Coordinates of C-alpha atoms and ligand atoms in Angstrom, one line a residue:
M1 CA 92.0 133.3 95.7
S2 CA 90.1 130.5 97.4
Q3 CA 89.0 127.1 96.2
L4 CA 85.7 128.6 95.2
D5 CA 87.1 131.0 92.6
K6 CA 87.2 129.6 89.0
Q7 CA 90.7 129.1 87.9
D8 CA 92.7 127.4 85.2
P9 CA 93.6 123.9 86.7
R10 CA 96.9 123.9 84.9
E11 CA 98.1 127.1 86.6
Q12 CA 96.2 127.0 89.9
F13 CA 99.0 125.4 92.0
P14 CA 102.8 124.9 91.8
R15 CA 104.1 123.1 88.8
P16 CA 107.4 121.2 88.3
P17 CA 110.3 121.6 88.3
F18 CA 110.4 121.4 92.1
P19 CA 113.6 121.3 94.2
A20 CA 115.0 117.8 94.2
Q21 CA 114.3 116.3 97.7
T22 CA 114.0 113.0 99.5
Q23 CA 112.8 112.1 103.0
Q24 CA 113.4 109.2 105.4
G25 CA 110.9 107.2 107.5
S26 CA 107.3 108.2 107.0
G27 CA 108.2 111.8 106.1
L28 CA 106.9 115.1 107.3
A29 CA 104.7 117.7 105.5
S30 CA 106.7 120.5 107.1
A31 CA 109.9 119.3 105.3
M32 CA 108.3 119.6 101.8
D33 CA 109.4 122.4 99.4
P34 CA 107.1 123.9 98.2
P35 CA 104.9 123.4 101.3
P36 CA 101.7 121.4 100.4
D37 CA 98.4 123.3 100.5
H38 CA 96.1 121.3 102.8
G39 CA 93.4 124.0 102.8
E40 CA 94.5 125.6 106.1
V41 CA 93.6 129.0 104.5
S42 CA 92.3 128.1 101.0
Y43 CA 89.5 125.7 101.9
L44 CA 86.2 127.5 102.6
G45 CA 83.6 125.5 104.5
T46 CA 79.8 126.1 104.2
G47 CA 78.4 123.8 107.0
R48 CA 78.2 120.6 104.9
M49 CA 79.1 118.4 107.8
R50 CA 77.6 120.2 110.8
G51 CA 77.6 118.1 113.9
Y52 CA 79.4 115.1 112.4
R53 CA 81.9 113.1 114.5
V54 CA 84.7 111.7 112.3
L55 CA 87.7 109.5 112.8
V56 CA 90.4 110.2 110.2
T57 CA 93.6 108.1 109.7
G58 CA 96.7 109.5 108.0
A59 CA 95.4 112.8 109.4
D60 CA 98.9 114.4 110.0
S61 CA 99.9 115.1 106.4
G62 CA 98.9 114.9 102.8
I63 CA 95.4 113.9 101.8
G64 CA 94.3 112.8 105.3
R65 CA 95.3 116.2 106.7
A66 CA 93.3 118.0 103.9
A67 CA 90.3 115.8 104.5
A68 CA 90.4 116.4 108.3
I69 CA 90.7 120.2 107.8
A70 CA 88.0 120.3 105.2
M71 CA 85.6 118.3 107.4
A72 CA 86.3 120.5 110.4
K73 CA 85.7 123.6 108.3
E74 CA 82.4 122.1 107.3
G75 CA 81.5 121.8 111.0
A76 CA 82.7 118.3 112.0
D77 CA 84.5 117.3 115.2
V78 CA 87.5 115.1 114.4
A79 CA 89.7 112.4 115.9
L80 CA 93.1 112.3 114.2
N81 CA 95.3 109.3 113.8
A82 CA 98.9 109.1 112.5
L83 CA 102.1 107.3 113.5
P84 CA 103.7 108.5 116.8
E85 CA 106.8 109.7 115.0
E86 CA 104.5 112.2 113.0
I87 CA 103.3 113.9 116.1
D88 CA 104.7 117.3 115.0
D89 CA 102.6 117.3 111.8
L90 CA 99.6 116.0 113.8
T91 CA 99.9 118.7 116.3
E92 CA 99.8 121.4 113.6
V93 CA 96.5 119.8 112.3
R94 CA 95.1 119.7 115.8
D95 CA 95.9 123.4 116.3
V96 CA 94.4 124.5 112.9
I97 CA 91.1 122.7 113.8
A98 CA 91.0 123.9 117.4
D99 CA 91.4 127.5 116.1
L100 CA 88.2 126.9 114.1
G101 CA 86.4 126.2 117.4
R102 CA 85.9 122.5 116.6
T103 CA 87.0 119.5 118.7
A104 CA 90.2 117.8 117.5
V105 CA 91.7 114.9 119.5
M106 CA 95.0 113.4 118.6
L107 CA 95.1 109.6 118.8
P108 CA 98.6 108.5 117.5
G109 CA 99.4 104.8 117.1
D110 CA 100.4 102.1 114.6
L111 CA 97.6 100.6 112.5
T112 CA 99.5 97.4 111.9
D113 CA 98.5 96.5 115.5
E114 CA 95.1 94.9 115.7
G115 CA 94.7 95.8 119.4
F116 CA 95.5 99.5 118.7
C117 CA 92.9 99.6 115.9
D118 CA 90.2 98.5 118.4
E119 CA 91.5 101.0 121.0
L120 CA 91.6 103.8 118.4
V121 CA 87.9 103.3 117.5
R122 CA 86.9 103.0 121.2
T123 CA 88.8 106.1 122.2
A124 CA 87.5 108.2 119.2
V125 CA 83.9 107.2 120.1
R126 CA 84.5 108.1 123.8
D127 CA 86.2 111.4 123.0
L128 CA 83.8 112.6 120.3
G129 CA 80.6 111.2 121.9
G130 CA 79.9 108.9 118.9
L131 CA 81.0 108.2 115.4
D132 CA 79.2 109.3 112.2
A133 CA 82.0 108.8 109.6
L134 CA 85.1 106.6 109.4
V135 CA 87.6 108.1 106.9
L136 CA 90.5 105.9 106.2
V137 CA 93.4 107.6 104.4
A138 CA 96.5 106.1 106.0
G139 CA 98.6 104.1 103.4
H140 CA 102.0 102.6 103.0
Q141 CA 104.1 102.2 99.9
L142 CA 107.7 101.2 99.1
V143 CA 109.5 100.9 95.8
H144 CA 110.8 97.5 94.8
E145 CA 112.5 97.2 91.4
D146 CA 112.7 93.5 91.6
V147 CA 110.3 91.0 93.1
T148 CA 113.1 88.6 93.9
E149 CA 114.6 91.2 96.3
Q150 CA 111.4 92.0 98.4
S151 CA 111.2 90.6 101.9
T152 CA 108.2 89.0 103.4
E153 CA 108.3 91.6 106.2
D154 CA 108.1 94.3 103.7
F155 CA 105.2 92.8 101.8
D156 CA 103.4 92.1 105.0
R157 CA 103.6 95.7 106.2
T158 CA 102.0 96.9 103.0
M159 CA 99.2 94.4 103.5
K160 CA 98.8 95.3 107.2
V161 CA 98.7 99.1 106.8
N162 CA 96.6 99.2 103.6
L163 CA 94.2 96.1 104.0
Y164 CA 94.2 94.6 107.5
S165 CA 93.7 98.0 109.2
L166 CA 90.7 98.6 106.9
F167 CA 89.1 95.3 108.2
W168 CA 90.1 95.9 111.8
L169 CA 88.8 99.5 111.9
V170 CA 85.6 98.8 110.1
R171 CA 84.9 95.8 112.3
A172 CA 85.4 97.9 115.4
A173 CA 83.5 101.0 114.1
V174 CA 80.3 99.6 112.6
P175 CA 78.7 98.7 115.9
H176 CA 79.0 102.4 116.9
M177 CA 77.6 103.7 113.6
A178 CA 73.9 104.7 113.4
P179 CA 71.9 104.7 110.1
G180 CA 73.1 107.7 108.0
S181 CA 76.8 107.1 108.9
S182 CA 79.4 106.5 106.3
I183 CA 82.8 105.0 105.6
V184 CA 85.3 106.5 103.1
T185 CA 88.4 104.6 102.0
T186 CA 91.3 105.6 99.9
S187 CA 92.6 103.8 96.8
S188 CA 94.8 105.1 93.9
V189 CA 94.9 105.2 90.1
S190 CA 97.6 102.6 90.4
A191 CA 94.8 100.1 91.3
Y192 CA 94.0 100.2 87.6
Q193 CA 97.5 100.8 86.2
P194 CA 100.0 99.2 88.5
Q195 CA 103.5 100.7 88.4
D196 CA 106.1 98.0 87.8
R197 CA 108.0 99.1 90.9
M198 CA 105.0 99.0 93.4
I199 CA 102.9 96.0 92.6
D200 CA 102.1 94.9 96.2
Y201 CA 100.8 98.5 96.9
A202 CA 98.8 98.5 93.6
A203 CA 97.2 95.2 94.6
T204 CA 96.1 96.5 98.0
K205 CA 94.6 99.6 96.3
A206 CA 92.6 97.4 94.0
A207 CA 91.5 95.3 96.9
I208 CA 90.3 98.4 98.8
I209 CA 87.9 99.3 95.9
T210 CA 86.5 95.8 95.8
Y211 CA 86.3 95.5 99.6
T212 CA 84.6 98.8 100.0
N213 CA 82.1 98.0 97.2
G214 CA 81.2 94.7 99.0
L215 CA 81.0 96.5 102.3
A216 CA 78.5 99.0 100.8
R217 CA 76.2 96.1 99.8
Q218 CA 76.5 94.5 103.2
L219 CA 76.1 97.7 105.3
A220 CA 73.1 99.0 103.3
A221 CA 70.9 96.9 105.6
K222 CA 72.2 99.0 108.5
G223 CA 71.7 102.3 106.6
I224 CA 75.5 102.8 106.4
R225 CA 77.2 103.9 103.1
A226 CA 80.8 103.1 101.9
N227 CA 82.7 104.7 99.1
T228 CA 86.3 105.1 97.9
V229 CA 88.3 108.1 96.8
V230 CA 90.8 107.4 94.0
P231 CA 93.6 110.0 93.9
G232 CA 96.1 110.5 91.1
P233 CA 99.5 112.1 91.8
V234 CA 99.4 114.4 94.9
W235 CA 102.1 116.5 96.5
T236 CA 102.5 114.7 99.8
P237 CA 105.4 113.2 101.9
L238 CA 104.5 109.8 100.5
Q239 CA 106.4 110.7 97.3
P240 CA 109.8 112.0 98.6
I241 CA 110.0 108.9 100.9
S242 CA 109.4 106.6 97.9
Y243 CA 111.3 108.1 94.9
P244 CA 114.7 109.5 94.2
G245 CA 115.1 113.3 94.4
D246 CA 115.4 113.9 90.7
E247 CA 112.0 112.1 90.1
I248 CA 110.4 114.3 92.7
A249 CA 111.8 117.4 90.9
R250 CA 109.7 116.3 87.9
Y251 CA 106.7 115.0 89.9
G252 CA 103.4 115.4 88.0
Q253 CA 105.1 116.9 84.9
D254 CA 104.0 114.2 82.5
T255 CA 100.3 114.4 83.5
P256 CA 97.7 116.2 81.3
F257 CA 97.6 119.2 83.7
G258 CA 101.4 119.2 83.9
R259 CA 101.4 119.2 87.7
P260 CA 100.4 117.1 90.7
A261 CA 97.3 117.8 92.8
Q262 CA 97.7 119.7 96.1
P263 CA 96.1 117.9 99.0
V264 CA 93.3 120.6 99.3
E265 CA 92.0 119.5 95.9
L266 CA 91.0 116.2 97.5
G267 CA 89.3 117.7 100.6
S268 CA 85.8 118.2 99.1
A269 CA 85.7 114.7 97.7
Y270 CA 86.0 113.3 101.3
V271 CA 83.4 115.9 102.5
Y272 CA 81.0 114.8 99.8
L273 CA 81.3 111.1 100.4
A274 CA 81.4 111.3 104.2
G275 CA 78.6 113.8 104.6
P276 CA 74.9 113.9 104.0
E277 CA 74.9 115.2 100.4
S278 CA 75.9 111.8 99.0
S279 CA 72.8 110.1 100.6
Y280 CA 72.2 107.8 97.5
T281 CA 75.9 107.2 96.7
S282 CA 77.3 104.0 98.0
G283 CA 79.7 101.3 96.7
T284 CA 81.3 103.6 94.2
T285 CA 84.6 105.5 93.6
L286 CA 85.3 109.2 93.1
T287 CA 88.5 109.7 91.1
V288 CA 90.4 113.0 91.6
A289 CA 93.3 112.5 89.2
G290 CA 93.6 115.4 86.8
A291 CA 92.7 113.3 83.7
T292 CA 95.0 110.4 84.6
G293 CA 92.3 108.1 85.6
V294 CA 91.0 105.2 83.5
A295 CA 87.7 105.5 81.6
L296 CA 86.1 102.3 82.7
Ligands
NAD301 P1 101.1 110.9 103.5 O1 102.4 110.3 103.7 O2 100.9 112.3 103.8 O3 100.0 110.1 104.3 C1 100.1 108.7 104.6 C2 99.8 108.6 106.0 O4 99.7 107.2 106.3 C3 101.0 109.0 106.9 O5 101.0 110.3 107.2 C4 100.9 108.1 108.1 O6 100.3 108.8 109.2 C5 99.9 107.0 107.7 N1 100.5 105.7 108.0 C6 101.4 105.0 107.3 N2 101.6 103.8 107.9 C7 100.9 103.9 109.1 C8 100.8 103.0 110.2 N3 101.5 101.8 110.2 N4 100.0 103.3 111.2 C9 99.3 104.5 111.2 N5 99.4 105.4 110.2 C10 100.2 105.1 109.1 O7 100.7 110.6 102.0 P2 99.4 110.8 101.1 O8 99.8 110.8 99.8 O9 98.5 111.8 101.7 O10 98.7 109.3 101.4 C11 97.3 109.2 101.8 C12 96.7 108.1 101.0 O11 96.5 108.5 99.7 C13 97.4 106.8 101.1 O12 96.5 105.7 101.3 C14 98.0 106.7 99.6 O13 98.1 105.4 99.2 C15 96.9 107.4 98.9 N6 97.3 107.9 97.6 C16 98.3 108.9 97.5 C17 98.7 109.4 96.2 C18 99.7 110.5 96.1 O14 100.2 110.7 95.0 N7 100.2 111.1 97.1 C19 98.1 108.9 95.1 C20 97.2 107.9 95.2 C21 96.8 107.4 96.4
MG302 MG1 102.6 111.8 107.5

């Protein structure tokens, strides 16, 4: 079965209960049970991004990994960013893409560092020979039950990873982007319905939508498009690093499809928005949330 076969979305991928599990730090895809499907085998490309040169953040695991693999399978060359401690996951992605005969360069580093963001864009442009799409998937979230117990450092990290890096990377990339290029950012359904335990994260995800919409209006004069993907619950390391094991065992159970998305189910959303098929689509959102998204 591939993604291109019609299937019942309720039964297509693993459903809870899952084994209870937690992870430390930024987590690893390779430690998840069941292993996430990032499209390594299941995604079928049809040349929708032939010749594209793309920089992807958060490319080691989860949604960013699925986006990078999908775009490479559609014919793109890809620069891959993640945190240095995630190099094992990142190397797996590099190898999958290299086996497809596409260029994949690993550019690990911390996006909370303004100087690194500049260097990341510069190096990606140098190694790929240009930049046609900037695909920003990296994100940071931490659970805080009580606002009175959250530190400034913690709040600041959420802002830096989710918002400042967006500004820093866009500012560095736009001068290299020719008309026809595009920017894709990543929000969350929690932008519209903030969880009480993650309000700083939800606020950044709302800001990403507004910022990207404004960017689309500004960059239209340069022929550059900008759009946002809005995921619902997805089976990625972000969840076992955030929630207790028994909640992960039930992850996605209370959604209309009764399961979380697998990362591969997000891949074609990034391909569509980054590639040439979405030529008149700018300043909008594409929600991939299994009927958990809001109507307006
Ligand atoms: P993930 O953990 O696989 O990916 C997040 C990535 O962000 C990490 O792999 C890491 O490389 C990167 N990152 C974090 N801090 C960084 C830093 N300081 N410097 C560089 N990279 C850094 O999880 P995911 O679920 O695939 O998350 C991808 C995006 O999707 C995030 O923006 C997240 O907010 C969003 N999202 C996820 C879900 C979900 O249910 N998994 C739902 C809605 C939105
Ligand atoms: Mg990761």
